[in-house]
Short mmCIF file of C-alpha atoms and ligand atoms in Angstrom, two decimals:
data_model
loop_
_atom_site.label_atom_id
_atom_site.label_comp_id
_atom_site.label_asym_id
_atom_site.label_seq_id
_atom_site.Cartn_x
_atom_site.Cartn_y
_atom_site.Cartn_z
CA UNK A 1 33.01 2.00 -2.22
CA UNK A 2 30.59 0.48 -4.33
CA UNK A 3 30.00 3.21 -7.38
CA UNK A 4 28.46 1.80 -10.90
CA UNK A 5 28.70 4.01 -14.33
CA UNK A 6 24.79 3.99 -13.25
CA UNK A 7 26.06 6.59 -10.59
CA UNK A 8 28.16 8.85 -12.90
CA UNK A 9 25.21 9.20 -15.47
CA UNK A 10 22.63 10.24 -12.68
CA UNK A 11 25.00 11.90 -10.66
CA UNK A 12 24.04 9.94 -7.59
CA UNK A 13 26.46 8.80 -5.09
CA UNK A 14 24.92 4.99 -5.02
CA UNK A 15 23.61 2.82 -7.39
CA UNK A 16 20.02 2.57 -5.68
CA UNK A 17 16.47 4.17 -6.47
CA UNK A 18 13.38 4.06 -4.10
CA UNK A 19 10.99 2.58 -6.54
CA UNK A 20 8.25 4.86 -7.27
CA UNK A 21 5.20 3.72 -5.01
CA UNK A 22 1.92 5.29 -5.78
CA UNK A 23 -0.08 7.08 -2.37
CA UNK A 24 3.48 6.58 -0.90
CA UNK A 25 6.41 7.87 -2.48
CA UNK A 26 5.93 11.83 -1.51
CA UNK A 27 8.30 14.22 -1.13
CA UNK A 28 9.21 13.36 2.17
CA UNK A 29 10.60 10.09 1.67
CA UNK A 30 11.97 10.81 -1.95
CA UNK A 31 14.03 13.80 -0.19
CA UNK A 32 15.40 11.53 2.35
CA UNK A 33 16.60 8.44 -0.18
CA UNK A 34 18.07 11.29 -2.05
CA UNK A 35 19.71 12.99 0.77
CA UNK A 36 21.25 9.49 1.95
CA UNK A 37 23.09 9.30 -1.74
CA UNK A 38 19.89 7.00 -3.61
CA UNK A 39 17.71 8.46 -5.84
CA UNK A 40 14.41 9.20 -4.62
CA UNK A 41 11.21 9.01 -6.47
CA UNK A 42 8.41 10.62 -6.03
CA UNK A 43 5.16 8.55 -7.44
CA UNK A 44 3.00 10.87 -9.74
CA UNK A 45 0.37 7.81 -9.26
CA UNK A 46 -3.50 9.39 -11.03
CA UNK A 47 -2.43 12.75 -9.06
CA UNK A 48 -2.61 16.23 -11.42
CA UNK A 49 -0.21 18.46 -12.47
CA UNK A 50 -0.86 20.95 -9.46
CA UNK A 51 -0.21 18.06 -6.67
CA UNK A 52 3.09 17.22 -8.69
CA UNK A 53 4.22 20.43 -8.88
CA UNK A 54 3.81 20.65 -5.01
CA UNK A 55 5.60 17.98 -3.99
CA UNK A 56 8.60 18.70 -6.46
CA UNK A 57 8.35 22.06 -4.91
CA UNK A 58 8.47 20.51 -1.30
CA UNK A 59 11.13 17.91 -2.63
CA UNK A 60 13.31 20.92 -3.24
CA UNK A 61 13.29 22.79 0.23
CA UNK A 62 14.74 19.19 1.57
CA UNK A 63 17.22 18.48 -1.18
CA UNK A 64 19.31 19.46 -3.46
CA UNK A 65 20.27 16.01 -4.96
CA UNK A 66 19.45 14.62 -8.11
CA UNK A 67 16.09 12.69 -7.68
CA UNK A 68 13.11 11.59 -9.99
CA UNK A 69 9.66 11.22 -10.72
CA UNK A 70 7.58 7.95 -11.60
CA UNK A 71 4.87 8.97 -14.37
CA UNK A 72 2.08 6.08 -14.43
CA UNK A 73 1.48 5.81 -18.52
CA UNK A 74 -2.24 4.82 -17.43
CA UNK A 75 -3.05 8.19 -15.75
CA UNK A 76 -5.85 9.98 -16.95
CA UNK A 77 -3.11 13.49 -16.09
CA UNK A 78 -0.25 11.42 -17.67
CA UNK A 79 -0.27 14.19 -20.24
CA UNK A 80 0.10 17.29 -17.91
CA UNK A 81 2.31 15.00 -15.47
CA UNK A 82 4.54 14.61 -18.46
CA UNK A 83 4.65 18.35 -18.99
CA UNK A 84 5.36 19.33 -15.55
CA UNK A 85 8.39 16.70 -15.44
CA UNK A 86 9.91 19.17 -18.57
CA UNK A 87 8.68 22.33 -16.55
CA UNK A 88 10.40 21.72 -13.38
CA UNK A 89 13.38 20.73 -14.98
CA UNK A 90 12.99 17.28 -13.39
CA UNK A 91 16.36 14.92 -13.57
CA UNK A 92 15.28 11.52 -13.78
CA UNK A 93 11.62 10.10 -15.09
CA UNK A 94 11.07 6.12 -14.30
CA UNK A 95 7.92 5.34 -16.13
CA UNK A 96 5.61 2.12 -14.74
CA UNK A 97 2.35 1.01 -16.46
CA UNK A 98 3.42 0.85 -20.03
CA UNK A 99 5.35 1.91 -22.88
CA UNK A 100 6.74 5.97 -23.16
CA UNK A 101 7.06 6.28 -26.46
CA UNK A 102 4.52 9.44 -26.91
CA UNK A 103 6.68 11.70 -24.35
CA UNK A 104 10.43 10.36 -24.84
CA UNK A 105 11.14 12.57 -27.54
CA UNK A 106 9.92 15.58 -25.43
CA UNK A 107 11.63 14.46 -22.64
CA UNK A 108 14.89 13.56 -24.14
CA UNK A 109 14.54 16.89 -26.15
CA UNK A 110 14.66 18.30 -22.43
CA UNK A 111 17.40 16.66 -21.17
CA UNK A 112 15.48 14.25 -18.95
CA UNK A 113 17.09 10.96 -18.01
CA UNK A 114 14.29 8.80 -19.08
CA UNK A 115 14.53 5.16 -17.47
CA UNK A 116 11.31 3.02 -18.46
CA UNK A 117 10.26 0.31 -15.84
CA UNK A 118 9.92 -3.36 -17.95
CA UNK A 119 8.88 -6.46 -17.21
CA UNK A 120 9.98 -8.28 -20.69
CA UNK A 121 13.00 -7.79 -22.89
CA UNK A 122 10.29 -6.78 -25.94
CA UNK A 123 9.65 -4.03 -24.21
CA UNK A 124 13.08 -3.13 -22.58
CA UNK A 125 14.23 -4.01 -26.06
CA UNK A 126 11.75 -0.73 -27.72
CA UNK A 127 12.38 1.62 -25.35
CA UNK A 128 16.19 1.18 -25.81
CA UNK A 129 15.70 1.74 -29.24
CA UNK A 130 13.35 5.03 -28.72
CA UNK A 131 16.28 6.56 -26.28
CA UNK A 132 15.79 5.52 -22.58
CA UNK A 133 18.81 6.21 -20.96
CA UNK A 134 18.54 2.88 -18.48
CA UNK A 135 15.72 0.60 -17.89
CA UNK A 136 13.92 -0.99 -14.74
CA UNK A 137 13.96 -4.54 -15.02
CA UNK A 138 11.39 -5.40 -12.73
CA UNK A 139 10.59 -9.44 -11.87
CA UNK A 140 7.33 -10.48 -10.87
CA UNK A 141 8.71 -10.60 -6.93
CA UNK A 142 7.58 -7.09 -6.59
CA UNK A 143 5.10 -5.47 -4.86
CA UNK A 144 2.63 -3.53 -7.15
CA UNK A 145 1.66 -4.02 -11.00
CA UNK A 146 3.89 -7.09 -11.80
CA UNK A 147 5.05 -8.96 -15.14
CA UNK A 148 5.41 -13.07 -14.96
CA UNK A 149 9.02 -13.82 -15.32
CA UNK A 150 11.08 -13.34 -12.39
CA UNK A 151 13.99 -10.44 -11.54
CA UNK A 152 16.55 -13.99 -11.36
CA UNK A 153 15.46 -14.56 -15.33
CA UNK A 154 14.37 -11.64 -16.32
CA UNK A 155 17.67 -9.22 -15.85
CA UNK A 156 20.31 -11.07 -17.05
CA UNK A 157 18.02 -11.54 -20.48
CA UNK A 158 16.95 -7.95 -20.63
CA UNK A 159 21.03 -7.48 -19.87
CA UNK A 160 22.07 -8.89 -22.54
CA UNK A 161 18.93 -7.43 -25.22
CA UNK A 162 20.14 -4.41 -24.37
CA UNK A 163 23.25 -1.37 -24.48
CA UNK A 164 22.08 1.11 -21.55
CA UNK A 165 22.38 0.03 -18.04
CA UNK A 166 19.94 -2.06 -16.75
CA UNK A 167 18.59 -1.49 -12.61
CA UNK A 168 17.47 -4.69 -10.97
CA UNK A 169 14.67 -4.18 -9.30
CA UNK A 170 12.02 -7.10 -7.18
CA UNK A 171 12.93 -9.03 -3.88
CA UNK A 172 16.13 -7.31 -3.12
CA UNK A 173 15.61 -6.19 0.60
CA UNK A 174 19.62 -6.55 1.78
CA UNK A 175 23.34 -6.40 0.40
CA UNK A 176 22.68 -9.94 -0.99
CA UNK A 177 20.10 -8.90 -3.12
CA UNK A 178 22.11 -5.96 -4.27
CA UNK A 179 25.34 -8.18 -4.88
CA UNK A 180 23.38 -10.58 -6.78
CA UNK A 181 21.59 -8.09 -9.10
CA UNK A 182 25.20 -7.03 -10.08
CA UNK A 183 26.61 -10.87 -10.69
CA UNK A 184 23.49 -10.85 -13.06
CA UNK A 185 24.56 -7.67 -14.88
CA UNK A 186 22.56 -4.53 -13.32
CA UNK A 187 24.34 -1.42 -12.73
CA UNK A 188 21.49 -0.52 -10.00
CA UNK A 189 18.60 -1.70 -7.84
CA UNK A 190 15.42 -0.49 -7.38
CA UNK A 191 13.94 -1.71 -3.69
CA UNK A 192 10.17 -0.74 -2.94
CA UNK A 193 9.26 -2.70 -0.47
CA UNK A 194 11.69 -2.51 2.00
CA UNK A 195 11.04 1.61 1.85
CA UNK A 196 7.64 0.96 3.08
CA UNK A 197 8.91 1.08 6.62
CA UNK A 198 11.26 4.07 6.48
CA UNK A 199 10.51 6.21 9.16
CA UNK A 200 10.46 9.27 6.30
CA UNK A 201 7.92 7.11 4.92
CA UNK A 202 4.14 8.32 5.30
CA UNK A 203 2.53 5.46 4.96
CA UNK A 204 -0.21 4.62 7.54
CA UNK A 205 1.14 2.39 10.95
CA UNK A 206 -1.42 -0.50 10.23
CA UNK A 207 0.46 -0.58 6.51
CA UNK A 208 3.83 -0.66 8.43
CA UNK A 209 3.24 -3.42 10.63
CA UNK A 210 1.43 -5.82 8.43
CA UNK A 211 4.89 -5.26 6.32
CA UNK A 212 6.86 -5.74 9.58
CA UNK A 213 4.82 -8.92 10.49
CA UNK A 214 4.67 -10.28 6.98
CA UNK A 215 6.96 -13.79 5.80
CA UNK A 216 7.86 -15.65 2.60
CA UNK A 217 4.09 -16.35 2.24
CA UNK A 218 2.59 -13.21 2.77
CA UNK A 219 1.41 -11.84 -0.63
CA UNK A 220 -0.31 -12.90 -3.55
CA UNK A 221 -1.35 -12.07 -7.47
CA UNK A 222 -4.50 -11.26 -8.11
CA UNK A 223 -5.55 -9.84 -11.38
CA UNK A 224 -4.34 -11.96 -13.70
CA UNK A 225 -7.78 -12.13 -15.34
CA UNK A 226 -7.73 -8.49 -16.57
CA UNK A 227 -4.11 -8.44 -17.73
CA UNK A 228 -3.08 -6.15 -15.11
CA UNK A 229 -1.73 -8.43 -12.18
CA UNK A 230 -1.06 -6.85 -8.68
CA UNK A 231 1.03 -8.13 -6.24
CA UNK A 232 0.05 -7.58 -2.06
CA UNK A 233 -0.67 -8.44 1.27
CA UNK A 234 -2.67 -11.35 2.10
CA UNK A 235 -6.28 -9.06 3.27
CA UNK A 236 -9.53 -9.53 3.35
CA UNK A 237 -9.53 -7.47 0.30
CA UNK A 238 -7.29 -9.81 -1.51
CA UNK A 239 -9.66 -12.44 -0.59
CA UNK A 240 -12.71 -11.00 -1.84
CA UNK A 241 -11.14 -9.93 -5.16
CA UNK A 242 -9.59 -13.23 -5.80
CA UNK A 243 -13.06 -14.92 -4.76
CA UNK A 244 -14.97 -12.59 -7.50
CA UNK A 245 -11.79 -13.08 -10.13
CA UNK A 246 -12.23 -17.04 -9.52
CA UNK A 247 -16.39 -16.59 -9.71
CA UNK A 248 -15.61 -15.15 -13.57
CA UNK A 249 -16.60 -11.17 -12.51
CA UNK A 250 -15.52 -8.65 -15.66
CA UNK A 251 -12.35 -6.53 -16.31
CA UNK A 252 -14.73 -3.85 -15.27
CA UNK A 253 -16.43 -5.25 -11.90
CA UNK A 254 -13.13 -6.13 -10.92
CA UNK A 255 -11.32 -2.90 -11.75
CA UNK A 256 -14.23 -1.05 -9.84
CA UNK A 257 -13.34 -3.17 -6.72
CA UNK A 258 -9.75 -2.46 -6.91
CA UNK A 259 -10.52 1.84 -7.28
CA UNK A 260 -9.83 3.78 -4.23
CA UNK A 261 -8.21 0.23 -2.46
CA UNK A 262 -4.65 1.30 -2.06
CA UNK A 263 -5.73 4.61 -0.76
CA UNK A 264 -7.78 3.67 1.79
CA UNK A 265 -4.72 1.20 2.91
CA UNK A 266 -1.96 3.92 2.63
CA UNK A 267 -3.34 6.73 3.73
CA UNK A 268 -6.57 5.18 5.99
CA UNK A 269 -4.78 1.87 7.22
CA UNK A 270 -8.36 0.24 6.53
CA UNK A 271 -7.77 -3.75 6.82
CA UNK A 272 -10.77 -4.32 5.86
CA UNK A 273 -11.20 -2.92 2.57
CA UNK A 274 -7.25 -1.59 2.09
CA UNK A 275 -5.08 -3.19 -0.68
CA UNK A 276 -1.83 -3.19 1.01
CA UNK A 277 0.71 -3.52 -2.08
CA UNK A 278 3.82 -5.64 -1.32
CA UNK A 279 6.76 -7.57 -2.34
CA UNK A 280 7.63 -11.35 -1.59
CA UNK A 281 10.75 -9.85 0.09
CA UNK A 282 8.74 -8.26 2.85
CA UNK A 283 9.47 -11.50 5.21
CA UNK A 284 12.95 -10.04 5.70
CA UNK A 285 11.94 -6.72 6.33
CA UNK A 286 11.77 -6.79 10.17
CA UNK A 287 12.44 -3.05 11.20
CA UNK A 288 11.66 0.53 10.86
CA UNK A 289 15.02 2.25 9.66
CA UNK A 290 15.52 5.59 8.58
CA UNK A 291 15.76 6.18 4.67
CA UNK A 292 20.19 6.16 4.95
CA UNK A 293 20.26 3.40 7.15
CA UNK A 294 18.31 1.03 4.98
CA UNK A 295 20.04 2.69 1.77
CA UNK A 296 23.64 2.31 3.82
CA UNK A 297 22.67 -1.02 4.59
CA UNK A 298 21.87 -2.17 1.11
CA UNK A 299 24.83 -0.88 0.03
CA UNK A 300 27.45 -1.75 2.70
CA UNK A 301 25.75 -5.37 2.79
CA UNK A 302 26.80 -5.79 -0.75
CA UNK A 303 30.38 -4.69 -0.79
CA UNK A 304 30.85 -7.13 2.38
CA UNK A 305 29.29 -10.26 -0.22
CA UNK A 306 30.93 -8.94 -3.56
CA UNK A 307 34.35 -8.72 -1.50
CA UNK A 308 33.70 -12.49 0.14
CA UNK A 309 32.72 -14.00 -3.16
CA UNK A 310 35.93 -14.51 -4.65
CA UNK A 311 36.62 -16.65 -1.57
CA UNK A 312 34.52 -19.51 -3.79
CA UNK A 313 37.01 -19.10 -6.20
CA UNK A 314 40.21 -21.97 -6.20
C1 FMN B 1 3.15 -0.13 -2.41
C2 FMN B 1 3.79 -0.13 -3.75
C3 FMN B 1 3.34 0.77 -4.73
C4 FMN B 1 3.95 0.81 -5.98
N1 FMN B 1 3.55 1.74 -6.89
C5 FMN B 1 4.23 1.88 -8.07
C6 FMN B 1 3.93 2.95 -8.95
O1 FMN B 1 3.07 3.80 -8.66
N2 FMN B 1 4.62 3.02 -10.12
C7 FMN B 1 5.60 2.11 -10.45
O2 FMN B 1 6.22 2.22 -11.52
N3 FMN B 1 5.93 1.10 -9.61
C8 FMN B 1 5.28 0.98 -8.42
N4 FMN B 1 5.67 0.02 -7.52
C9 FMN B 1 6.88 -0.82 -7.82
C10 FMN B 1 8.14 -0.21 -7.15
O3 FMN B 1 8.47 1.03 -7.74
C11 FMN B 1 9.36 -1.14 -7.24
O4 FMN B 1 9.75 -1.35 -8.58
C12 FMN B 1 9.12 -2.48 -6.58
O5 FMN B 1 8.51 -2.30 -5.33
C13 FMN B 1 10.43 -3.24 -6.40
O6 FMN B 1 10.22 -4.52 -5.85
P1 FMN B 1 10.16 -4.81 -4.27
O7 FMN B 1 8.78 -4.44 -3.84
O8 FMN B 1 10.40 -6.28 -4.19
O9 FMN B 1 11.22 -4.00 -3.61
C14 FMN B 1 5.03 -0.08 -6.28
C15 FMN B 1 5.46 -0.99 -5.30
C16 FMN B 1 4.87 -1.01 -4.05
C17 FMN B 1 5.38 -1.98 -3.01
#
């Protein structure tokens, strides 16, 4: 059985969290990671306290597991997110978008397992020191708001910077991904991408099979311009933002493009005008599973590989 201390401090059965995915992560597939032993996250994204509420509300009728939230620091309701997360008694907070220092004292103060997603030891290195139980190291592979280093240089570094566990998380899809992320030193993974197609998942169909249909080439940055990089799909709206990044339009223009973008592809499946957020993994993700057979695979797959590898040694 593959069981980290990761899994003893969150009282979760195994060492893997459904990344917080903004317009995506809902109750329903939250429940069902949580249900199959993960921990499921439900993405507070720019939603307000009364949508939050809901869903932790709706979480709760499925499951009785431990499973947590993701507050986005940029939120205009990050403040009454933040509140609701103490309210509701709320086990787990992953932050994304930032640094948490303004709410971890409130939150440790309630007992919250506070686990801030990084994308540089600096940071991973700050929060450590303001009380985050774990951290997210999250490489550049992933689909969403990215860093630049990668999760094969960046964990082992924020690993060693650091004394809490430390969750893996960018282009693992399978149990090699998941081995790997251990021999590098993380207690846990965090897989978005490959939860995209989880039949719990809500996403729209035309999101789904552009992941299914995706390879090794598939997405691309854009963003770097405005300090906020993005990983997705190749689209037309990738195209037409990275023609107006390369053509020198403003922080501002640019931002105004990107409003509204991943909405209309989650919930609308609009091709046209749809951001369609995604990892560099998504070329192995080739079917729709439900949320325990994609968290039984990850996990299965990797105690088949850890047991193998000692096989390389004489
Ligand atoms: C569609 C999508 C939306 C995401 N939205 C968020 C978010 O709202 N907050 C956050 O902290 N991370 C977000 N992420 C990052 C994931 O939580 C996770 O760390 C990442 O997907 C892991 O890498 P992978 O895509 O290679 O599995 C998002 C990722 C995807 C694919």
């Amino acid at each position: 059985m593959l069981k980290t201390p990761l899994c003893d401090l969150l009282g979760i059965e195994k060492p893997v969290f459904q990344g917080g995915m903004a317009w995506i992560a809902d109750a329903s597939l939250a429940s069902a990671v949580s249900e199959a032993g993960g921990l499921g996250i439900i993405a507070a994204m720019n939603a307000d306290a009364n949508w939050l509420r809901d869903q932790i509300h709706e979480l709760r009728t499925r499951t009785d597991k431990p499973f947590g939230v993701n507050v986005m620091l940029m939120s205009p309701f990050a403040d009454e997110v933040a509140q609701v997360v103490i309210d509701e008694r709320v086990p787990v907070v992953v932050t994304g978008a930032g640094n948490p220092a303004k709410y971890m004292k409130a939150w440790n103060d309630a007992s919250i397992k506070v686990i801030p997603v990084v994308a540089s030891v600096a940071l991973a290195r700050l929060v450590a020191r303001r009380g985050a139980t774990a951290v997210v190291a999250e490489g550049t592979e992933s689909g969403g708001h990215i860093g630049e280093t990668s999760t094969m240089a960046l964990v082992p570094q924020v690993v060693d910077a650091v004394d809490i566990p430390v969750v893996a998380a960018g282009g693992i899809a399978d149990g090699r991904g998941v081995a790997a992320a251990f021999m590098l030193g993380a207690a846990g993974v965090q897989v978005g991408t490959r939860f995209l197609v989880a039949d719990e998942c809500t996403v729209s169909e035309q999101y789904k099979e552009m992941v299914l249909k995706a390879n090794d080439t598939s997405t691309r940055a854009t963003g770097r311009s405005t300090g906020h990089p993005v990983r997705a799909l190749k689209s037309p709206f990738t195209n037409a933002y990275a023609k107006s990044e390369a053509a020198g339009a403003s922080s501002e223009e640019l931002g105004a493009m990107g409003t509204g973008a991943l909405r209309k592809a989650a919930m609308d499946g609009n091709y046209e005008e749809g951001s369609f957020l995604c990892g560099q993994i998504a070329g192995m993700v080739n079917e729709c599973q439900s949320a325990r057979e994609i968290v039984d695979d990850l996990v299965d797959g990797a105690e088949r590989v850890l047991k193998g590898a000692s096989a390389w040694v004489a």
